[in-house]
Short mmCIF file of N, CA, C and O in Angstrom, two decimals:
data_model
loop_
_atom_site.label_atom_id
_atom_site.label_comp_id
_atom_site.label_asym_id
_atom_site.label_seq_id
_atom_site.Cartn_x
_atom_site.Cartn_y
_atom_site.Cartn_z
N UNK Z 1 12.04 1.41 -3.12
CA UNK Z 1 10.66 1.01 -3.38
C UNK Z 1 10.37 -0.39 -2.84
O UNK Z 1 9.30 -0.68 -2.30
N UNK Z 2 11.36 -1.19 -3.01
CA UNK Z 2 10.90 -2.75 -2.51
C UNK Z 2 11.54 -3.12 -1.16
O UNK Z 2 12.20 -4.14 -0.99
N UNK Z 3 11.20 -1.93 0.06
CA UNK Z 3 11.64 -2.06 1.25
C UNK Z 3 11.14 -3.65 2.27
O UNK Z 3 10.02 -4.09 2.56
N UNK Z 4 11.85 -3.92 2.44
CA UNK Z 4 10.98 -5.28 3.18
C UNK Z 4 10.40 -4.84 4.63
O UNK Z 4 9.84 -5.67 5.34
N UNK Z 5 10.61 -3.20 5.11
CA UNK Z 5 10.35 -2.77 6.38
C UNK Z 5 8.43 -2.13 6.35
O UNK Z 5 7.55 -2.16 7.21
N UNK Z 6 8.47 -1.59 4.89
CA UNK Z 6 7.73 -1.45 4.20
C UNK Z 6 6.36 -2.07 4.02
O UNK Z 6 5.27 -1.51 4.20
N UNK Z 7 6.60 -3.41 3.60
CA UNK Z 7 6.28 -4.10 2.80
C UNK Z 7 5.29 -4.92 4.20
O UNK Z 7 4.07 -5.08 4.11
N UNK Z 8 6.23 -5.40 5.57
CA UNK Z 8 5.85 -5.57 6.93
C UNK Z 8 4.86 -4.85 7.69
O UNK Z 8 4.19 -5.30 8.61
N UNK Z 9 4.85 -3.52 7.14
CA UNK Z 9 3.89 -2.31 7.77
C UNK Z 9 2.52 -2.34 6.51
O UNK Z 9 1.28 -2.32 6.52
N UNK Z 10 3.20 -2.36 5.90
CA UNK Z 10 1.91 -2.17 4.75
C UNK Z 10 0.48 -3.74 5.35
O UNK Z 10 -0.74 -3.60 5.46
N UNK Z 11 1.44 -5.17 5.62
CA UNK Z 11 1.11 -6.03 5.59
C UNK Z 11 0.59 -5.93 7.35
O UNK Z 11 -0.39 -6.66 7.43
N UNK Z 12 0.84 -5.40 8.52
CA UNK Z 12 0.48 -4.93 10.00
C UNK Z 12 -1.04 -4.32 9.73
O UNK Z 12 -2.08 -4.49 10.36
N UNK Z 13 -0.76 -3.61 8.63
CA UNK Z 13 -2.12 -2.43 8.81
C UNK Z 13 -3.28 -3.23 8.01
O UNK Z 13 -4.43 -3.11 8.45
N UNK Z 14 -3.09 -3.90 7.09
CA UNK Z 14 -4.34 -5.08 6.42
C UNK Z 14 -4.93 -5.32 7.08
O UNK Z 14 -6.14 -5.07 7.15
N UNK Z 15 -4.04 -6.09 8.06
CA UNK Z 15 -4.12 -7.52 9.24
C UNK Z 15 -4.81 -6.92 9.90
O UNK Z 15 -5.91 -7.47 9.94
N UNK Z 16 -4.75 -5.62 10.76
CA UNK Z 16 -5.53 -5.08 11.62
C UNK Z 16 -6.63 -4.42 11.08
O UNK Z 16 -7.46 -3.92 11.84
N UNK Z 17 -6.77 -4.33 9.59
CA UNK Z 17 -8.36 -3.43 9.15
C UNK Z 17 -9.04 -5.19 8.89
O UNK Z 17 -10.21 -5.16 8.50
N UNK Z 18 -8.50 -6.48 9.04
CA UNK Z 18 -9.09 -7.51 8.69
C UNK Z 18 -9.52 -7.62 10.17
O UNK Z 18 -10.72 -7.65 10.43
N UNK Z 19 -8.67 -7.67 11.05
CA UNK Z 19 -9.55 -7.78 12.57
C UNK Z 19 -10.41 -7.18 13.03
O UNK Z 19 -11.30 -7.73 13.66
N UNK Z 20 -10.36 -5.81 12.81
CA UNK Z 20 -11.10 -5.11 13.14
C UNK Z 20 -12.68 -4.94 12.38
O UNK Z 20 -13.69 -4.42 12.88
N UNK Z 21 -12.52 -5.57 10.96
CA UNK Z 21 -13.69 -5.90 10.07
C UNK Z 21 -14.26 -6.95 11.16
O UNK Z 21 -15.04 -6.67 12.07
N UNK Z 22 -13.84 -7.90 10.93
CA UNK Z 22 -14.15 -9.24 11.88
C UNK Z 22 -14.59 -8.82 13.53
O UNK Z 22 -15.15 -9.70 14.18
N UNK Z 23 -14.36 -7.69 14.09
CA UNK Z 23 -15.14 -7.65 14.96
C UNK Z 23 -16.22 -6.37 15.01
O UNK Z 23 -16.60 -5.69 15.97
N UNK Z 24 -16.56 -6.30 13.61
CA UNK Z 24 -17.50 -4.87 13.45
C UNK Z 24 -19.02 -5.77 14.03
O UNK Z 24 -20.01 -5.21 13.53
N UNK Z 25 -19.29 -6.60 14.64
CA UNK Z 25 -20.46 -7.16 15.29
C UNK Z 25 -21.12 -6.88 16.37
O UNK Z 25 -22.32 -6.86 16.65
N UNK Z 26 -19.37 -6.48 17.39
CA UNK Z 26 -19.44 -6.16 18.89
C UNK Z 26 -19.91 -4.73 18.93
O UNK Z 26 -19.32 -3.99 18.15
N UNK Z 27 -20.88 -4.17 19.69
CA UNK Z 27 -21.20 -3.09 19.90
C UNK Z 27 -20.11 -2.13 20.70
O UNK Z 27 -19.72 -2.29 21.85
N UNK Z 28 -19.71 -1.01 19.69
CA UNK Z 28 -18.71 -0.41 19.87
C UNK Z 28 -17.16 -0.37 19.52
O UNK Z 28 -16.18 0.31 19.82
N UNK Z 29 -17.48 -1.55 18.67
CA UNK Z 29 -15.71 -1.68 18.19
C UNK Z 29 -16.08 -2.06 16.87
O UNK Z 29 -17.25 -2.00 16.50
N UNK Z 30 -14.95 -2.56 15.96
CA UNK Z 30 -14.96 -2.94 14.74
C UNK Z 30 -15.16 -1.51 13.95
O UNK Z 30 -15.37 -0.38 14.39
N UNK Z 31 -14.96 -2.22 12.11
CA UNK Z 31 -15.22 -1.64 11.71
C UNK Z 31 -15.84 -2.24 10.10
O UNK Z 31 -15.58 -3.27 9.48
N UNK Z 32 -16.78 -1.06 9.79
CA UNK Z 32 -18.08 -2.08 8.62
C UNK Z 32 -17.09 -2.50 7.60
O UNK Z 32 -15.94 -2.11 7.40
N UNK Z 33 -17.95 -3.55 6.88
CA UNK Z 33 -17.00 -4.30 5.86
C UNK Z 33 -17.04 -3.47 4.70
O UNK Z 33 -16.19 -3.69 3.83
N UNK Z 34 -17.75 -2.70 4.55
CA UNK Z 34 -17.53 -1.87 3.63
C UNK Z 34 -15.99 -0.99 3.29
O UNK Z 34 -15.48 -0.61 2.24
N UNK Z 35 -15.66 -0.92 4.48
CA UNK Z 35 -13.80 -0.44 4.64
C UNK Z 35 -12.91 -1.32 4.07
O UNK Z 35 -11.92 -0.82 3.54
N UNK Z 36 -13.02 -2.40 4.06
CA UNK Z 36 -12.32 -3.46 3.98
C UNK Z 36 -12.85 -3.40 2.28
O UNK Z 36 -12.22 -2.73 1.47
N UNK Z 37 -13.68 -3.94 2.01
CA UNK Z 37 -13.99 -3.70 0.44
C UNK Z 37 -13.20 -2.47 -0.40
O UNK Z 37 -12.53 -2.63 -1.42
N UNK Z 38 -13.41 -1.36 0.21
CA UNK Z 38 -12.56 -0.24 0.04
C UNK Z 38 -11.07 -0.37 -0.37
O UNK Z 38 -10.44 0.06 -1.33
N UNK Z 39 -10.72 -1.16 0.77
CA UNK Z 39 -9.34 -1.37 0.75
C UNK Z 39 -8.88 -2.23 -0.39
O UNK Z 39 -7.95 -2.03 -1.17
N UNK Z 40 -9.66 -3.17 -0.33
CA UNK Z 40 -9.82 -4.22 -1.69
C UNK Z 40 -9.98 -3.64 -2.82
O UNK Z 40 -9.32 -4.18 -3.71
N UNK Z 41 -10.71 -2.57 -3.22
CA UNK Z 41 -10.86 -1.60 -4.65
C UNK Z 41 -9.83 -0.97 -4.75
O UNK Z 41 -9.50 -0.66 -5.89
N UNK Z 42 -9.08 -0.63 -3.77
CA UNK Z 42 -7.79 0.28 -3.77
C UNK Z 42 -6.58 -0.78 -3.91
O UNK Z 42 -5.58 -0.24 -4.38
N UNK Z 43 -6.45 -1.88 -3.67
CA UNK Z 43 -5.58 -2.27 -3.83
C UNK Z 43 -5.20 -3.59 -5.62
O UNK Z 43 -4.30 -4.22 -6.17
N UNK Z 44 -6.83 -3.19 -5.77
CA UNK Z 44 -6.91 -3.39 -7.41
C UNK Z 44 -6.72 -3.06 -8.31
O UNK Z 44 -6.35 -3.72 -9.29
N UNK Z 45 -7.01 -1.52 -8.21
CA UNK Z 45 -6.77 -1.05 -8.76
C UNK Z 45 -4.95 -0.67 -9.75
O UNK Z 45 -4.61 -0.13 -10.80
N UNK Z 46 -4.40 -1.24 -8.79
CA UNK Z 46 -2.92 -1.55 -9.13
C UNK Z 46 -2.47 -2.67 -8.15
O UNK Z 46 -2.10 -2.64 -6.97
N UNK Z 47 -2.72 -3.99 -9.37
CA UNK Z 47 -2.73 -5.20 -8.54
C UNK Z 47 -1.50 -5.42 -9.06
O UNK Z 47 -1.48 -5.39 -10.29
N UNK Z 48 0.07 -5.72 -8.23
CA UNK Z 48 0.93 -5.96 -8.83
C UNK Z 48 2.29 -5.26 -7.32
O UNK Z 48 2.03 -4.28 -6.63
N UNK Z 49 3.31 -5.91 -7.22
CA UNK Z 49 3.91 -5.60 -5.93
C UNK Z 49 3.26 -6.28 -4.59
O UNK Z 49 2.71 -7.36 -4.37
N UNK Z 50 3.62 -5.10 -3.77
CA UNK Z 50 3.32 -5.12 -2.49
C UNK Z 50 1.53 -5.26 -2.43
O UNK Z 50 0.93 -5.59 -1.41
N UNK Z 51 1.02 -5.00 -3.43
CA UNK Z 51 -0.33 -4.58 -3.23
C UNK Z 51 -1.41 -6.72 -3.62
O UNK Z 51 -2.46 -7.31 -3.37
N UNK Z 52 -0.30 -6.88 -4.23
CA UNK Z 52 -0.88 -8.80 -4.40
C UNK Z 52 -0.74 -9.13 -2.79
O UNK Z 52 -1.69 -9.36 -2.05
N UNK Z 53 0.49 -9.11 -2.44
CA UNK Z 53 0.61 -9.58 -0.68
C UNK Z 53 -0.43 -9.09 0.18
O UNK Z 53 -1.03 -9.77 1.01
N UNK Z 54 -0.62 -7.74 -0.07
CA UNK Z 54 -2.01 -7.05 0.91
C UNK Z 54 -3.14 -7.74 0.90
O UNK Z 54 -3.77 -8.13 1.88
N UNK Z 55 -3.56 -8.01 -0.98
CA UNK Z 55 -4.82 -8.38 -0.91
C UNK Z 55 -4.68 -9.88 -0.50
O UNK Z 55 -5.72 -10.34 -0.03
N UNK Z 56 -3.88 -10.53 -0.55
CA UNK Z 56 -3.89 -12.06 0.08
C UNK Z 56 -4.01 -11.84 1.63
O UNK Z 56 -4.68 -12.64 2.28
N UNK Z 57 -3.44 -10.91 2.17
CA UNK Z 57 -3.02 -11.22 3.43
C UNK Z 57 -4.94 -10.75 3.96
O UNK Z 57 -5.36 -11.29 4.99
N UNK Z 58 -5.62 -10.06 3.40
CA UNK Z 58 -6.53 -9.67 3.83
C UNK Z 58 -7.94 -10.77 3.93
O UNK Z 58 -8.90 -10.82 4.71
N UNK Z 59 -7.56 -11.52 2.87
CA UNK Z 59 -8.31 -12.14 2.29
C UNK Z 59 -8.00 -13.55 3.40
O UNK Z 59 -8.91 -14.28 3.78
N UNK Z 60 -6.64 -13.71 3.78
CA UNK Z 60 -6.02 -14.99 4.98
C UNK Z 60 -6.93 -14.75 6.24
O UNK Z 60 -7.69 -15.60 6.71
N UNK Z 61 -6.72 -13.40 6.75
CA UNK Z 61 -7.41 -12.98 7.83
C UNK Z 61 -8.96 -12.68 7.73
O UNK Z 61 -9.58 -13.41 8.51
N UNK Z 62 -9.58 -12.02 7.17
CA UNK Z 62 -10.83 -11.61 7.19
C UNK Z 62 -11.79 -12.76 6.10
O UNK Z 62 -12.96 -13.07 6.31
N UNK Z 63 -11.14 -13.14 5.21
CA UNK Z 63 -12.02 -13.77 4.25
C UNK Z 63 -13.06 -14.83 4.06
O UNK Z 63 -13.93 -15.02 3.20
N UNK Z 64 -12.66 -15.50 5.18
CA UNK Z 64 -13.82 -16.53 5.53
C UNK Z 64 -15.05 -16.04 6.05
O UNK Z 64 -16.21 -16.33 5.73
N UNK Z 65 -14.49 -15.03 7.12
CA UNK Z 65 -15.98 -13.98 7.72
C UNK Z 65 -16.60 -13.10 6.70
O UNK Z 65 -17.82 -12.94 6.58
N UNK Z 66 -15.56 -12.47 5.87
CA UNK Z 66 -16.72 -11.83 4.64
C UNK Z 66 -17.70 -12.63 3.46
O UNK Z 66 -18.68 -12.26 2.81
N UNK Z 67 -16.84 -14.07 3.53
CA UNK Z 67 -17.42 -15.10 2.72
C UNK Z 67 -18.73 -15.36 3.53
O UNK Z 67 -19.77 -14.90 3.07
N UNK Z 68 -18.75 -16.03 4.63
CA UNK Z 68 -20.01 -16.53 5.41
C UNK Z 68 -21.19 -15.47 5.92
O UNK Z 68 -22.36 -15.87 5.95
N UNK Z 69 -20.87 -14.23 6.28
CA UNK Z 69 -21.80 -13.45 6.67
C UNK Z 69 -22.89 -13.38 5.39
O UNK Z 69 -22.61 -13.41 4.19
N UNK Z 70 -23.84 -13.31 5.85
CA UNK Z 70 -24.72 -13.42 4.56
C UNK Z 70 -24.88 -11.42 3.77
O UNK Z 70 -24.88 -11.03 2.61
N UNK Z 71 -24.93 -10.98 4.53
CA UNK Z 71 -24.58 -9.51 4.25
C UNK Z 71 -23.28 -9.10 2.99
O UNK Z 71 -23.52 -8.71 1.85
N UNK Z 72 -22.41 -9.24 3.37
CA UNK Z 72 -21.16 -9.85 2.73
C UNK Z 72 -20.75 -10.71 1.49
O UNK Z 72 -19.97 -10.30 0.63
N UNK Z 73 -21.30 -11.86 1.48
CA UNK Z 73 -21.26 -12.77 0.56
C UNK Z 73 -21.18 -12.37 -0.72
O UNK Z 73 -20.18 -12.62 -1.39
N UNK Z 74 -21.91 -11.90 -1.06
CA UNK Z 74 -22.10 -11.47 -2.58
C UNK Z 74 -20.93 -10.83 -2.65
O UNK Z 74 -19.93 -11.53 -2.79
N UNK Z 75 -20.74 -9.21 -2.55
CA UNK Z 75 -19.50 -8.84 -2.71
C UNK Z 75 -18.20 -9.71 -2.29
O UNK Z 75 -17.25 -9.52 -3.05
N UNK Z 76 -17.99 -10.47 -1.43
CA UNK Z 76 -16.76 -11.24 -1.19
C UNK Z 76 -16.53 -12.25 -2.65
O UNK Z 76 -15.41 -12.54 -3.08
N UNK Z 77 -17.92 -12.71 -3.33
CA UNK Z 77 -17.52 -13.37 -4.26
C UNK Z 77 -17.04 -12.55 -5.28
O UNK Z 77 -15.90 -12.95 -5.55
N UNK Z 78 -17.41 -11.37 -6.15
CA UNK Z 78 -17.21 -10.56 -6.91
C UNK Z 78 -15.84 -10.10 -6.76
O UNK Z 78 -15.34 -9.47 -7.69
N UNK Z 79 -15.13 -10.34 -5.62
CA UNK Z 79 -13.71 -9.71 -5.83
C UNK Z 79 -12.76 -11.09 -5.36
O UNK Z 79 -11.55 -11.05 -5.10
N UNK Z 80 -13.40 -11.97 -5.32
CA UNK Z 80 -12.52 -13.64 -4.90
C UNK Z 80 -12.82 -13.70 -6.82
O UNK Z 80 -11.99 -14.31 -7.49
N UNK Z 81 -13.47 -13.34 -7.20
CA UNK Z 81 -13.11 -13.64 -8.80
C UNK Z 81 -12.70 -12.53 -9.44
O UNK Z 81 -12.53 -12.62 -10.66
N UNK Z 82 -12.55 -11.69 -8.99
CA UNK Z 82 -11.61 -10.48 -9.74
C UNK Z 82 -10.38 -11.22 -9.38
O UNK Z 82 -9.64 -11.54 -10.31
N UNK Z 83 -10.02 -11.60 -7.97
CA UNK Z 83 -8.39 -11.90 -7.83
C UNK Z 83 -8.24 -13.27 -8.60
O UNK Z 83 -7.13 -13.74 -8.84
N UNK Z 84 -9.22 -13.78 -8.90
CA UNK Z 84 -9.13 -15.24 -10.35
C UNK Z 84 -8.31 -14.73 -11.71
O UNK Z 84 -7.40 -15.16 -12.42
N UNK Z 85 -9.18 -13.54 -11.66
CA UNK Z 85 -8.98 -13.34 -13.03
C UNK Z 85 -7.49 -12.62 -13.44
O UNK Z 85 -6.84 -12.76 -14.48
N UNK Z 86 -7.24 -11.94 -12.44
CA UNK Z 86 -6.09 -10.96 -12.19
C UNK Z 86 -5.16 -12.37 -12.23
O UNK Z 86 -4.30 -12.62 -13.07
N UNK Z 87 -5.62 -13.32 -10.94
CA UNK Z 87 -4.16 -13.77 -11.17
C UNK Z 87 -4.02 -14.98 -12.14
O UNK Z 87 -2.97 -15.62 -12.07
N UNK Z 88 -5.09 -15.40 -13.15
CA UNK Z 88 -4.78 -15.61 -14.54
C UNK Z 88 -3.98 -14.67 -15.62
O UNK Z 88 -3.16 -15.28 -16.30
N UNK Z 89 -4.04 -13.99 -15.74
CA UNK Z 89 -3.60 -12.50 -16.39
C UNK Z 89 -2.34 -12.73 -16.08
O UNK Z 89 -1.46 -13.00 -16.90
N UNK Z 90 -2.23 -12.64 -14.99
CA UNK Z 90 -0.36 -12.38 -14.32
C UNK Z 90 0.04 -13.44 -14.80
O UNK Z 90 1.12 -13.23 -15.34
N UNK Z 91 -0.43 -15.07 -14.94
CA UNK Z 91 0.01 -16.15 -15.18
C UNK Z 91 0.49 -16.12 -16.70
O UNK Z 91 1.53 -16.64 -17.10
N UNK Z 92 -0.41 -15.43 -17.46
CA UNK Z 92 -0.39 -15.81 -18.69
C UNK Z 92 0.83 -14.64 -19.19
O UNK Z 92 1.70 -14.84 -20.03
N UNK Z 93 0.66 -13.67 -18.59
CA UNK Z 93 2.23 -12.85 -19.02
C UNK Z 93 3.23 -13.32 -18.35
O UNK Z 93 4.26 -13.03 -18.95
N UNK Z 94 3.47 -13.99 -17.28
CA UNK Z 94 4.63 -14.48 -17.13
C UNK Z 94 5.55 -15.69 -17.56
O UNK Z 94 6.71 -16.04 -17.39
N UNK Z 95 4.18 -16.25 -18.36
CA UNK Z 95 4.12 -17.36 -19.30
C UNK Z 95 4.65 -17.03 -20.99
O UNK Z 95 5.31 -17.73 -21.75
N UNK Z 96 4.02 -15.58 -21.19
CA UNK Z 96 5.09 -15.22 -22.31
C UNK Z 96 6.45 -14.83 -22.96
O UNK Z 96 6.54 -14.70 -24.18
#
């Protein structure tokens, strides 16, 4: 389960749905941020493992562009404070 070959691929395929978000502008490529949100609900849904590294790594690459687009914004904040809250939560049980 905690393959590090894994864990590299899981973290390849983010990276590239974060680039490819980031160039959903150019006519004919990209893809809408709505995918990427997607990916973000799915990887909340069981926030814990491999799936904390995803949502950081997504958030490294794409997150400034989902923050600034004005389209975007709103939802980018709503889940930049879900991962607040989540990773208070994690703090406070690892604290017990």
């Amino acid at each position: 389960r905690n393959d590090p070959k894994r864990l590299e691929s899981r973290l390849r395929n983010v990276r590239y749905i974060a680039e490819l978000v980031k160039f959903s502008g150019v006519e004919g490529w990209g893809m809408p941020a709505e995918k990427a949100f997607y990916v973000l609900t799915t990887l909340f849904k069981s926030f814990r493992g491999y799936n904390i590294d995803c949502v950081c790594a997504l958030f490294e690459s794409a997150g400034r562009f989902l923050y600034r687009s004005p389209s975007t914004h709103a939802e980018t904040v709503r889940f930049l404070q879900a991962l607040m809250r989540h990773a208070k939560a994690l703090n406070r049980n690892a604290n017990q």
